[in-house]
Coordinates of C-alpha atoms in Angstrom, one line a residue:
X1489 CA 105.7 187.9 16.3
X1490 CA 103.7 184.2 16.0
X1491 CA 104.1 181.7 13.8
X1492 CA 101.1 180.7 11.7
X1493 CA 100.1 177.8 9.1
X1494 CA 98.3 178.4 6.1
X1495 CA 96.6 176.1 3.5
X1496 CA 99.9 177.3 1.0
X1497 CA 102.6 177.1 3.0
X1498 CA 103.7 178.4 6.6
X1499 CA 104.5 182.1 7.0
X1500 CA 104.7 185.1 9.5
X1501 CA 102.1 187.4 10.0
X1502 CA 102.3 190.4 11.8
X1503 CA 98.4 190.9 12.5
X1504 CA 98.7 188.9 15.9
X1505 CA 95.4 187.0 15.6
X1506 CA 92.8 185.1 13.7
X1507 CA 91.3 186.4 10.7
X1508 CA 88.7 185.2 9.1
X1509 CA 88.3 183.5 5.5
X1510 CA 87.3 185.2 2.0
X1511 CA 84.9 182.7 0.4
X1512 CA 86.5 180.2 -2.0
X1513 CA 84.7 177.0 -3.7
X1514 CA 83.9 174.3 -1.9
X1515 CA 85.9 171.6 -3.6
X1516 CA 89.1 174.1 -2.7
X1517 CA 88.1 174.2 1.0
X1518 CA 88.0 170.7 1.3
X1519 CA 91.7 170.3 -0.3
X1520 CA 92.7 173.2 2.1
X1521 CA 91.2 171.3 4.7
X1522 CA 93.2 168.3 4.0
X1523 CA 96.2 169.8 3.9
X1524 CA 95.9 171.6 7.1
X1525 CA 95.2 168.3 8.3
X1526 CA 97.9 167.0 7.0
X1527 CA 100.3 169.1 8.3
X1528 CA 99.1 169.2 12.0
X1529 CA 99.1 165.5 11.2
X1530 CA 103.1 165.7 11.0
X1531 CA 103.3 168.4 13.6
X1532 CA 101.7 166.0 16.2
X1533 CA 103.4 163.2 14.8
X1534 CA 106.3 164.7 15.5
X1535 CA 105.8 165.5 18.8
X1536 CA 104.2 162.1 20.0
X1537 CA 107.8 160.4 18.7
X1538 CA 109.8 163.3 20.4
X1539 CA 107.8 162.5 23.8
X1540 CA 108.3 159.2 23.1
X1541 CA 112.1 159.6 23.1
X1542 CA 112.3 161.6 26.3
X1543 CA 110.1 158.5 27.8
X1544 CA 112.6 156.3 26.4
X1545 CA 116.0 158.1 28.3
X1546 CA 113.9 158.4 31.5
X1547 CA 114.2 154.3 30.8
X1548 CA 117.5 154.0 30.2
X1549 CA 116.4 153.3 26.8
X1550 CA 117.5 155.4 23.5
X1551 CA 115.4 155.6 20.2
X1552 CA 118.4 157.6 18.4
X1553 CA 121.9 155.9 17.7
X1554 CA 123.4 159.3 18.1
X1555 CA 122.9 162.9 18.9
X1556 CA 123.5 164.0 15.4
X1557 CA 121.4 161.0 14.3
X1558 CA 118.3 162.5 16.1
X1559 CA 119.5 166.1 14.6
X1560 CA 119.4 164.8 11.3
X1561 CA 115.7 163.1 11.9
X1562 CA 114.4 166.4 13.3
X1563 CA 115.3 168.4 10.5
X1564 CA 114.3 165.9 8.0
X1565 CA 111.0 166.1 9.7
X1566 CA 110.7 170.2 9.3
X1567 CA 111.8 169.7 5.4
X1568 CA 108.9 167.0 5.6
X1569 CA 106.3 169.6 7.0
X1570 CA 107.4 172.7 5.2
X1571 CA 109.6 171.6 2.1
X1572 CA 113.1 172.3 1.6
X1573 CA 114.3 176.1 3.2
X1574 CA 112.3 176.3 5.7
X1575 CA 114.6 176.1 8.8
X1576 CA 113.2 178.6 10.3
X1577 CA 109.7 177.9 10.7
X1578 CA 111.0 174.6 12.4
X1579 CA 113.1 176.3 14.5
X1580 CA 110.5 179.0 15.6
X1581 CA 108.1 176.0 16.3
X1582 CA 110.8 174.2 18.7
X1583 CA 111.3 177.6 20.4
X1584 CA 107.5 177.7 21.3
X1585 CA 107.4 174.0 21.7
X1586 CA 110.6 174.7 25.0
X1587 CA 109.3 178.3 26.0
X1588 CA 106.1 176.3 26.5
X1589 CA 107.2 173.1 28.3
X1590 CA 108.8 175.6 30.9
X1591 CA 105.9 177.1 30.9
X1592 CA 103.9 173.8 31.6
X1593 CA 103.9 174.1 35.4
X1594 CA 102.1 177.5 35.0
X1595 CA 99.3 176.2 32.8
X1596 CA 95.9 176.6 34.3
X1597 CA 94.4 173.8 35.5
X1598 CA 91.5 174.6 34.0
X1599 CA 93.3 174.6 31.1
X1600 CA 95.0 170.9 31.5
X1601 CA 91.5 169.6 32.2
X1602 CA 89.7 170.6 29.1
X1603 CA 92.6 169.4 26.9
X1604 CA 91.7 166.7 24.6
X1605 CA 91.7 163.5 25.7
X1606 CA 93.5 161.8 23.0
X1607 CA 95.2 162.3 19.6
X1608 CA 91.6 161.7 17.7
X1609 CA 89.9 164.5 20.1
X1610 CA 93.1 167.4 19.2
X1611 CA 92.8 166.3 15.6
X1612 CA 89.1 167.2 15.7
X1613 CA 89.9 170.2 17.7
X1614 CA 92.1 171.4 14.7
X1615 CA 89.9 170.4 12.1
X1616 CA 87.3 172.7 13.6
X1617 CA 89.5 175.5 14.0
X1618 CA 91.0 175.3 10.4
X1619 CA 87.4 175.0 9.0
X1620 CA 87.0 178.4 10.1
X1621 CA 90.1 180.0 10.4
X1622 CA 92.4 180.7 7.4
X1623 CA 95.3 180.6 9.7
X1624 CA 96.4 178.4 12.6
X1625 CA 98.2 180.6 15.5
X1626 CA 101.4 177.6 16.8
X1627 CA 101.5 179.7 20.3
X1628 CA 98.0 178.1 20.4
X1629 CA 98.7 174.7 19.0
X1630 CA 101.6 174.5 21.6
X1631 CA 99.6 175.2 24.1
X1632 CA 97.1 172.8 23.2
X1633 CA 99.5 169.9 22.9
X1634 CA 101.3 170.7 26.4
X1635 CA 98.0 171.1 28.0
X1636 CA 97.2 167.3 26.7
X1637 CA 100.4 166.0 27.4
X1638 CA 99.6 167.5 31.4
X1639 CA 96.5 166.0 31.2
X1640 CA 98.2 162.5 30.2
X1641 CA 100.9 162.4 32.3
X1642 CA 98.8 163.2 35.3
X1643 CA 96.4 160.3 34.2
X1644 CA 99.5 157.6 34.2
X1645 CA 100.5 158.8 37.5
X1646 CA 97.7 158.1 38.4
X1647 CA 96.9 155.2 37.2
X1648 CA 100.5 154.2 38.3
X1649 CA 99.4 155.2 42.1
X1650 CA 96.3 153.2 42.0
X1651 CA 98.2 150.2 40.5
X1652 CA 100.8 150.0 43.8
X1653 CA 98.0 150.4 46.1
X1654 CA 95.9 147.8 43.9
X1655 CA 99.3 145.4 44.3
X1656 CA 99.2 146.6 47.6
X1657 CA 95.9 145.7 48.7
X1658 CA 96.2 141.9 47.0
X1659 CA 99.0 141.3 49.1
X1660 CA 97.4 141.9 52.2
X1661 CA 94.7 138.8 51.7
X1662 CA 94.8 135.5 51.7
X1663 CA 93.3 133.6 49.0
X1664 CA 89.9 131.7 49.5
X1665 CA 92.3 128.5 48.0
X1666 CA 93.7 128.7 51.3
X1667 CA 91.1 129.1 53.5
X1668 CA 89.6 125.8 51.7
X1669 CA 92.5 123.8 52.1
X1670 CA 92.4 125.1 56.0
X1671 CA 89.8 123.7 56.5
X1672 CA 89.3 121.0 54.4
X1673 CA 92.6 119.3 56.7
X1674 CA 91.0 120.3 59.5
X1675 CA 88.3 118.1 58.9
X1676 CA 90.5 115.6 57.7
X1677 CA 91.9 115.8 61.1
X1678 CA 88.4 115.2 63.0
X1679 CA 87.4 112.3 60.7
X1680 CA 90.7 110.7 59.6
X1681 CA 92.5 108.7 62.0
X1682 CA 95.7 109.2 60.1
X1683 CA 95.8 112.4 59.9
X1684 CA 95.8 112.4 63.9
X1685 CA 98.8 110.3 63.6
X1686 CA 102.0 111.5 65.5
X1687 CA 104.0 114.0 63.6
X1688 CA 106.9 112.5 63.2
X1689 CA 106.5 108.8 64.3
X1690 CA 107.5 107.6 67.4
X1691 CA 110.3 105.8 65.7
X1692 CA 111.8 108.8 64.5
X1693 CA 111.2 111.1 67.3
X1694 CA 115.1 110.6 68.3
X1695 CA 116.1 112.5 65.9
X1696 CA 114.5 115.7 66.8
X1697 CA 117.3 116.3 69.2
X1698 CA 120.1 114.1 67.5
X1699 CA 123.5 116.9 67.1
X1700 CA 124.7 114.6 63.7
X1701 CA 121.4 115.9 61.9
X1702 CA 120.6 118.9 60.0
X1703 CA 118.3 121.0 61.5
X1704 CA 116.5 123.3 59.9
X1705 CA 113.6 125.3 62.0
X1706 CA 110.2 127.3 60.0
X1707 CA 108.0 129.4 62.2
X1708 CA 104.6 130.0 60.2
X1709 CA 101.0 129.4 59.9
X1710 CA 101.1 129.6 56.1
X1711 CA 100.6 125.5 55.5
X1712 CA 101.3 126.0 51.9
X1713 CA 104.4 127.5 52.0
X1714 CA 105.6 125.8 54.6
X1715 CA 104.6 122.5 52.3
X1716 CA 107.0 123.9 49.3
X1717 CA 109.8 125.0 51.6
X1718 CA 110.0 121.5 53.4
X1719 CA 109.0 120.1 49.7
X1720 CA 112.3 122.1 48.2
X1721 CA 114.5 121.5 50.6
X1722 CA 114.0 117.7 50.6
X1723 CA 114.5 117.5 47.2
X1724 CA 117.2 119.8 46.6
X1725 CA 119.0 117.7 49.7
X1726 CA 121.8 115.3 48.4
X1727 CA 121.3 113.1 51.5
X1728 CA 117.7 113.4 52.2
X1729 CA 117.9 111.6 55.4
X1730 CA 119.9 113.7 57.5
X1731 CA 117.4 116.7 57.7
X1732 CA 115.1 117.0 60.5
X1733 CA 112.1 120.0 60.2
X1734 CA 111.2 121.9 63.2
X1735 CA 107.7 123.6 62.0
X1736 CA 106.5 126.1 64.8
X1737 CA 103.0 127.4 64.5
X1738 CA 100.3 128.8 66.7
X1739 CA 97.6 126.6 68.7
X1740 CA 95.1 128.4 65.5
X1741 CA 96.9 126.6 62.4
X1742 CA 98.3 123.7 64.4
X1743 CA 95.2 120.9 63.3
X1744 CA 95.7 121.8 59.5
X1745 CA 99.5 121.9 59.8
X1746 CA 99.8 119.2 61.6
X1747 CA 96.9 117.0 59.2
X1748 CA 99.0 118.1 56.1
X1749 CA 102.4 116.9 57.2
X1750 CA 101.0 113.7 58.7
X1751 CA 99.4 112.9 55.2
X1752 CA 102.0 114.1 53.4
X1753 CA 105.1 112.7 55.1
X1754 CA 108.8 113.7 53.2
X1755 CA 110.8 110.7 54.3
X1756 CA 113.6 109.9 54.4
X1757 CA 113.5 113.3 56.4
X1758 CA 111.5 114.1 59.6
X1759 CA 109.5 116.8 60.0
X1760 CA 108.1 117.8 63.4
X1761 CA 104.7 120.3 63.8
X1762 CA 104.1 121.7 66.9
X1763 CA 102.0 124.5 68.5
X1764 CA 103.1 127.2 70.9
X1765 CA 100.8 126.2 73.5
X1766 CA 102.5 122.8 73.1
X1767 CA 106.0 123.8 74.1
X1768 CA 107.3 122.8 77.7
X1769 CA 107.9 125.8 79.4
X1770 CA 110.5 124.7 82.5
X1771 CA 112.3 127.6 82.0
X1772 CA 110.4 130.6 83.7
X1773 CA 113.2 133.1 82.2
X1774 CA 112.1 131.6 78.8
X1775 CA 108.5 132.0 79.5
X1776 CA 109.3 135.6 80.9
X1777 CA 111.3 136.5 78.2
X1778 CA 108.4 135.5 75.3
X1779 CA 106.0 137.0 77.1
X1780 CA 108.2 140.2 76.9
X1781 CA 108.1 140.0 73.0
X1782 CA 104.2 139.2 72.6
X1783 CA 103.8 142.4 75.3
X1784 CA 105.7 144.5 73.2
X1785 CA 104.4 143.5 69.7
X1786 CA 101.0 144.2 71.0
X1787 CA 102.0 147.6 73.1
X1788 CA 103.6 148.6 69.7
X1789 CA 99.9 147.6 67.5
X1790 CA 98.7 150.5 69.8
X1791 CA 100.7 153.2 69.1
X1792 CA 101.3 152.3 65.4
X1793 CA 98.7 154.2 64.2
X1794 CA 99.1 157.3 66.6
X1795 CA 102.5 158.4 65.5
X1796 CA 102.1 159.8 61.9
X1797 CA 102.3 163.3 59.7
X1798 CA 99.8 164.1 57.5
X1799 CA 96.7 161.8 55.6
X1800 CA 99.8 160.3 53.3
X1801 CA 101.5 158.9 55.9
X1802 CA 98.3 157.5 58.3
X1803 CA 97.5 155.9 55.0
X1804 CA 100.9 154.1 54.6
X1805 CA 100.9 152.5 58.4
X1806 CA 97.0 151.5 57.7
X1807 CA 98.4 149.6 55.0
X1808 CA 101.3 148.6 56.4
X1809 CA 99.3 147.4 59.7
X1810 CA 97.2 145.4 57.9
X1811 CA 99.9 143.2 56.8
X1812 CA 99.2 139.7 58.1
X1813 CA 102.6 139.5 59.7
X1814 CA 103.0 142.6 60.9
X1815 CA 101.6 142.1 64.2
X1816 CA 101.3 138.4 63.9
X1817 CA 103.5 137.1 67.3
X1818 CA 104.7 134.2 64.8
X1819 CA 107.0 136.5 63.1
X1820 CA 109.0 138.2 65.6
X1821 CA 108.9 135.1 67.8
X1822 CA 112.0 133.4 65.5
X1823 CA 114.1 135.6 68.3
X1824 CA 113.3 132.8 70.6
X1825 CA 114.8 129.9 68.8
X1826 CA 117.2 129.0 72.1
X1827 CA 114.1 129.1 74.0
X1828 CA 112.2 126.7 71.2
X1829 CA 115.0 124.2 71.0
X1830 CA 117.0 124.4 74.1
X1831 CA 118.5 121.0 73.4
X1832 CA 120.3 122.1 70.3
X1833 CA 123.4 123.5 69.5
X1834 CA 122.6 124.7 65.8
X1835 CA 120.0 125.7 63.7
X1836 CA 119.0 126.9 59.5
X1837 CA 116.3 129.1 59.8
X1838 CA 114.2 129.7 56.9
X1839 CA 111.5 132.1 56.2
X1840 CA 108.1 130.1 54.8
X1841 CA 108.5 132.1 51.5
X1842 CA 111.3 130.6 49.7
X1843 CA 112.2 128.1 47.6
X1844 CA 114.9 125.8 48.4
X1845 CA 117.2 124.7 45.0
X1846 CA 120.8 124.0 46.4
X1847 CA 122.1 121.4 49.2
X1848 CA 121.6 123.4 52.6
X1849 CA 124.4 120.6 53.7
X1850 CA 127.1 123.9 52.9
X1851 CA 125.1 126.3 54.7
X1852 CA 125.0 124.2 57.8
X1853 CA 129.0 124.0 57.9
X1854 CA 129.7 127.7 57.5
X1855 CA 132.5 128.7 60.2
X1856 CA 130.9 131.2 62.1
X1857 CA 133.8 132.5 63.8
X1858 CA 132.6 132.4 67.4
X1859 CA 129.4 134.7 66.1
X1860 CA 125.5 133.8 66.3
X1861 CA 124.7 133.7 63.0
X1862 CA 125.7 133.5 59.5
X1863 CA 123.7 136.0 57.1
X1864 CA 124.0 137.4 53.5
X1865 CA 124.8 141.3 53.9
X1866 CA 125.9 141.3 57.1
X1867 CA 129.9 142.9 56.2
X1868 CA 131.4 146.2 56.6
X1869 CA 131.0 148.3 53.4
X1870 CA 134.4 149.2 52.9
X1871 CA 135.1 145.3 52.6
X1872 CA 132.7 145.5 49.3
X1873 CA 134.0 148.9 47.9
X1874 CA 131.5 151.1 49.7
X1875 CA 128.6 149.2 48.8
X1876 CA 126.1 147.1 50.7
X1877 CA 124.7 144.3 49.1
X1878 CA 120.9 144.8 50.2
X1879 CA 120.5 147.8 52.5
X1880 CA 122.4 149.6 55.0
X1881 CA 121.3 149.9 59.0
X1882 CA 119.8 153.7 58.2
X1883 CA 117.3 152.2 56.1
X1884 CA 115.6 150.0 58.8
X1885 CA 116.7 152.2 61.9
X1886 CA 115.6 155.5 63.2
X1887 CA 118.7 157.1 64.2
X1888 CA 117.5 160.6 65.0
X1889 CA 115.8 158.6 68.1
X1890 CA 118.1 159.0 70.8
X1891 CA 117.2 155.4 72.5
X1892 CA 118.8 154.3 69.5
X1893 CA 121.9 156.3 68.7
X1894 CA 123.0 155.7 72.2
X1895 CA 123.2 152.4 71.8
X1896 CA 126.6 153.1 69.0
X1897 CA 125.3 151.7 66.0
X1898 CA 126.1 152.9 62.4
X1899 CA 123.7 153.8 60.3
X1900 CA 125.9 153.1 57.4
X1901 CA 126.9 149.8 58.0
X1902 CA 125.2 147.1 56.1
X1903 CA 122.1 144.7 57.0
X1904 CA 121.5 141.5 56.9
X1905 CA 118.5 140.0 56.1
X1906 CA 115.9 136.9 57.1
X1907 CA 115.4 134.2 54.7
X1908 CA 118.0 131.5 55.1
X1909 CA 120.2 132.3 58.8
X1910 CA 122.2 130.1 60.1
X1911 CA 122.4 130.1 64.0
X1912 CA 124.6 129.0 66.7
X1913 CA 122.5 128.6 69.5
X1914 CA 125.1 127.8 71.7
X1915 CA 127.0 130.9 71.0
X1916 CA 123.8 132.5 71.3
X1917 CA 122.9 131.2 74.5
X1918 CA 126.4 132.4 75.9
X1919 CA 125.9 136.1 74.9
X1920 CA 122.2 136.5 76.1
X1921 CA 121.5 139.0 72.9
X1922 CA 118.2 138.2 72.8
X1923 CA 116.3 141.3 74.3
X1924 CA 118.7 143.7 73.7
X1925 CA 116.7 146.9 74.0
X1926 CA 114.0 145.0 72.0
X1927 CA 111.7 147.6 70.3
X1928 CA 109.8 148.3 66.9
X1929 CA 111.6 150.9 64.7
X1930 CA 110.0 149.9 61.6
X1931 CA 107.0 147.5 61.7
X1932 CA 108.9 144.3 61.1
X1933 CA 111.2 141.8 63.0
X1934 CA 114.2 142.6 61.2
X1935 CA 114.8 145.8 62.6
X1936 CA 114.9 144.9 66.6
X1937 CA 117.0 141.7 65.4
X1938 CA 119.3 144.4 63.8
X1939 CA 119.6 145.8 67.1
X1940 CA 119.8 142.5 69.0
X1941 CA 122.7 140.7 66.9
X1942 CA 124.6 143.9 65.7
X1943 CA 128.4 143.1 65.5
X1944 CA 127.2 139.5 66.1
X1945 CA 126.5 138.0 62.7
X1946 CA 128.9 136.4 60.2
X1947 CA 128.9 137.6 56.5
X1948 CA 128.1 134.7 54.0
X1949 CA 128.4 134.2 50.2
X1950 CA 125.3 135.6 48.6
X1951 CA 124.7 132.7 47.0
X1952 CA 123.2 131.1 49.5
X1953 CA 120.2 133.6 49.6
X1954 CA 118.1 135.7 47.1
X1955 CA 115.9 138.1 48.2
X1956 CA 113.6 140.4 47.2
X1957 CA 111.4 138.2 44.3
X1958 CA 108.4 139.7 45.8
X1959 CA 109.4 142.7 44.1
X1960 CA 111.1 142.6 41.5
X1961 CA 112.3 139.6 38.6
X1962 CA 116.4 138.6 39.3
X1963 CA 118.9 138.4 36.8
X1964 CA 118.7 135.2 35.2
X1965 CA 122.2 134.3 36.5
X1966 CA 121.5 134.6 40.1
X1967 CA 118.1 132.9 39.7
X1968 CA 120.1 130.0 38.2
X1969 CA 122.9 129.8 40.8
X1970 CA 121.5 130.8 43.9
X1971 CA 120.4 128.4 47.2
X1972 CA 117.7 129.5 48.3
X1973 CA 115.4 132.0 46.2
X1974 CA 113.5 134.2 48.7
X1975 CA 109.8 135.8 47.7
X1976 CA 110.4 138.4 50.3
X1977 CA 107.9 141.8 48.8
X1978 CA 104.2 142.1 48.5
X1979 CA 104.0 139.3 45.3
X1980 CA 103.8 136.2 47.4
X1981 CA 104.0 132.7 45.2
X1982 CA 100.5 131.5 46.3
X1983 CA 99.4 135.2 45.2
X1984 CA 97.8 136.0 41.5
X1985 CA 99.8 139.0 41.4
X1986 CA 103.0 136.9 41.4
X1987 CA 105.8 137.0 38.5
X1988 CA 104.3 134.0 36.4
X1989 CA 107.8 132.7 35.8
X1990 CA 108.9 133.0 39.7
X1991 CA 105.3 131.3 40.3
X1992 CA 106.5 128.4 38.4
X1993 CA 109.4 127.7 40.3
X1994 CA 106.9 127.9 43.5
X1995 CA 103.9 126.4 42.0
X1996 CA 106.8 122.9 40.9
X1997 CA 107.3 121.8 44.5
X1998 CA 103.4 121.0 45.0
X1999 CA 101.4 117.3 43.8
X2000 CA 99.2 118.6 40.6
X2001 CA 97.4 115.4 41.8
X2002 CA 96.9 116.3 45.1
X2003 CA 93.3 116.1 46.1
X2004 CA 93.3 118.4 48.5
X2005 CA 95.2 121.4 46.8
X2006 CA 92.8 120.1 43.4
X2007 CA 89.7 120.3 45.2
X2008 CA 90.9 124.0 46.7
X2009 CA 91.7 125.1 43.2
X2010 CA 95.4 125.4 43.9
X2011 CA 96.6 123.3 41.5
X2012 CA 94.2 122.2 37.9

């Protein structure tokens, strides 16, 4: 049996097909006309604000205040289509409507691919038919809608897919603002006396290594966010004066690094820039022991791109490779801080992507409890009723690899993460954890430093770091209360593909009337 519509009302026929029209006037066929229309008008209306609601609980969202409520609006609809009585052509139409949706997968593709396009292109499809049809067969109508709804749901995935890898690929550059403002300090430096000047002044070199300071180290070539986070911390700093920056680059961003903080001194703190091929290397363990990491990092580049299974994944490490920092030395060389600053005893590390809005004066004093760092995440889960506050070790580590799971480590005990650490060198120093079966699991330096410090690092109030802005927009309580915001994700702060309102925050620690960031086009 099928359900048809007809220009009177909506009946059953028994026939099992089309039949054509007698001949009526013209001035009737237009009315008929308009009332088919209008019905298939409802049917689709319908239909659009049932798909709607499914759309909406897939969200979390509701656009009924009640089971019945939607009930009720449903067969208010069917009176609306077919007048008062006429449950049963409503219900016969739902019962196509679910036969076909489980029928959707089975559709052929052919099928889905000449389906309209859009709402204007079915309605013209059904105005052709009931122009020369008397009656409409639903099987067909259903069919015709599902197809469409295929066709439309396979374009938003679609569309949804290029969008990431869109996000994806701005990530992965470096704006041409940047590049300018490279270069434009690296001119500076050539031409401008000052901007040779030592970095910090002799005067103030004492207090590189003075113990009563707060040191706080940054190892980046990204001048510009290593200018907010020095920019942040100073003024988020109750007593401005006792902070000392240690800014570790590479011998390739060292002129412009060090031109930029030499014009653009934070006093009452100190910052100090300096290059990698400026450190003093007595120590040939230390050199040894570097040399190890850089070895590895680039032994690891190698064989990145031979292990993978299947076009989906090759694509994913091509993207993933072509992260600036995911075979840049710079960010797997932080292991090394004892190395860097052998004269100190403890150290605030920061990541160049953050945002500084709390005294770091409490994150210095954490009671470490005899560990080598202090880190947000790093507790047991059963201390936080099962559940870790970032990620656990199985989502950084590959534990099926029996290098790793004979080294006893838990796949289901929480990480920590980078961003704002704070490091006892001394304690560091004692236990040696430095190579600790170094190797890449996942392309990042997290995961060997998971490896390195496990059952080593001191759990911290999460206050003191945000992560994950890069990714996602925080609740507006822990963007208010947190220390130190984190941009860690593929929407970078310098980045047009930022959030605008996390931006702002970012975008407030730099000199509008800067000539060098308004000449680059950073700031207007």
């Amino acid at each position: 049996m099928r359900l048809y519509i007809t220009a009177a009302a909506a009946a059953v026929a028994d026939d099992g097909g089309l039949t054509k029209p007698n001949k009526a006037p013209q001035h009737m066929q237009a009315a008929r006309r308009g009332c088919r229309s209008a019905v298939v008008t409802g049917l689709l209306a319908g239909l659009l604000l049932f798909r709607a609601a499914l759309l909406a609980v897939e969200t979390g969202a509701s656009l009924c205040p009640s089971a019945t409520g939607c009930l009720g609006w449903r067969a208010g609809l069917g009176d609306w289509l077919y007048g008062g009585g006429c449950g049963d052509a409503t219900e016969e139409f739902m019962k196509q409507w679910r036969r076909s949706h489980r029928e959707a997968s089975l559709l052929d593709p052919v099928v889905v691919e000449a389906a309209p396009d859009s709402l204007n292109g079915l309605m013209a499809e059904m105005d052709t038919i009931l122009a020369t049809y008397d009656r409409l067969d639903m099987e067909v109508v259903v069919v015709k809608i599902m197809a469409m709804l295929l066709k439309m749901d396979r374009k938003v995935k679609s569309s949804r897919i290029q969008a990431m890898f869109n996000r994806q690929l701005a990530s992965l550059g470096i704006p041409k603002s940047m590049h300018c403002l490279a270069l434009r300090l690296a001119k500076e430096f050539s031409v401008n006396a000052a901007a040779r000047s030592p970095v910090p002044l002799p005067q103030y070199a004492p207090r590189l290594t003075d113990a009563s300071r707060l040191h706080i180290a940054l190892v980046t070539d990204n001048i510009l966010a290593a200018a907010v986070a020095v920019a942040s911390a100073v003024s988020s700093s109750a007593d401005p004066s006792s902070l000392v920056f240690h800014v570790v680059t590479d011998k390739k961003s060292y002129v412009p690094m060090h031109s930029w903080f030499a014009l653009h001194p934070v006093s009452p703190a100190v910052v100090e820039v300096k290059g990698l091929h400026q450190f003093d290397w007595r120590d040939g363990d230390a050199i040894a022991s570097v040399m190890r990491t850089i070895d590895e990092v680039q032994k690891s580049s190698l064989g990145y791109h031979q292990l993978y299974d299947g076009v989906a994944e090759r694509e994913l490490r091509r993207l993933e490779a072509s992260k600036p920092s995911t075979f840049s030395p710079l960010n797997y060389l932080k292991i090394h801080l004892p190395e860097f600053f052998p004269e100190l005893r403890r150290i605030i590390l920061l990541d160049d992507d953050v945002v500084v809005r709390k005294d770091l004066a409490g994150l210095w004093e954490q009671d470490l409890d005899g560990n080598i760092m202090g880190a947000v995440g790093a507790h047991r889960p059963a201390a936080d009723g099962g559940i870790c506050i970032e990620s656990a070790l199985g989502e950084h580590l590959n534990f099926s690899d029996p290098a790793l799971s004979s080294l006893g480590l838990d796949g289901l005990h929480c990480a920590w993460s980078w961003g704002a650490n704070i490091m006892d060198l001394d304690a560091w120093r004692r236990t040696n954890n430095r190579e600790s079966e170094f190797r890449l699991w996942k392309m990042a330096s997290l995961p060997p430093a998971l490896i390195a410090f496990d059952g080593r690092v001191q759990a911290i109030e999460p206050l003191w770091h945000l992560p994950g802005l890069g990714w996602r927009m925080p609740d507006p309580d822990l963007l208010k209360f947190s220390a130190v915001l984190h941009f860690s994700g593929p929407r970078k702060p310098w980045l047009e593909i930022a959030f605008p309102e996390l931006r702002q925050l970012w975008l407030g620690h730099l000199n509008v009337s800067d000539s060098f960031l308004r000449g680059c086009g950073i700031v207007e």
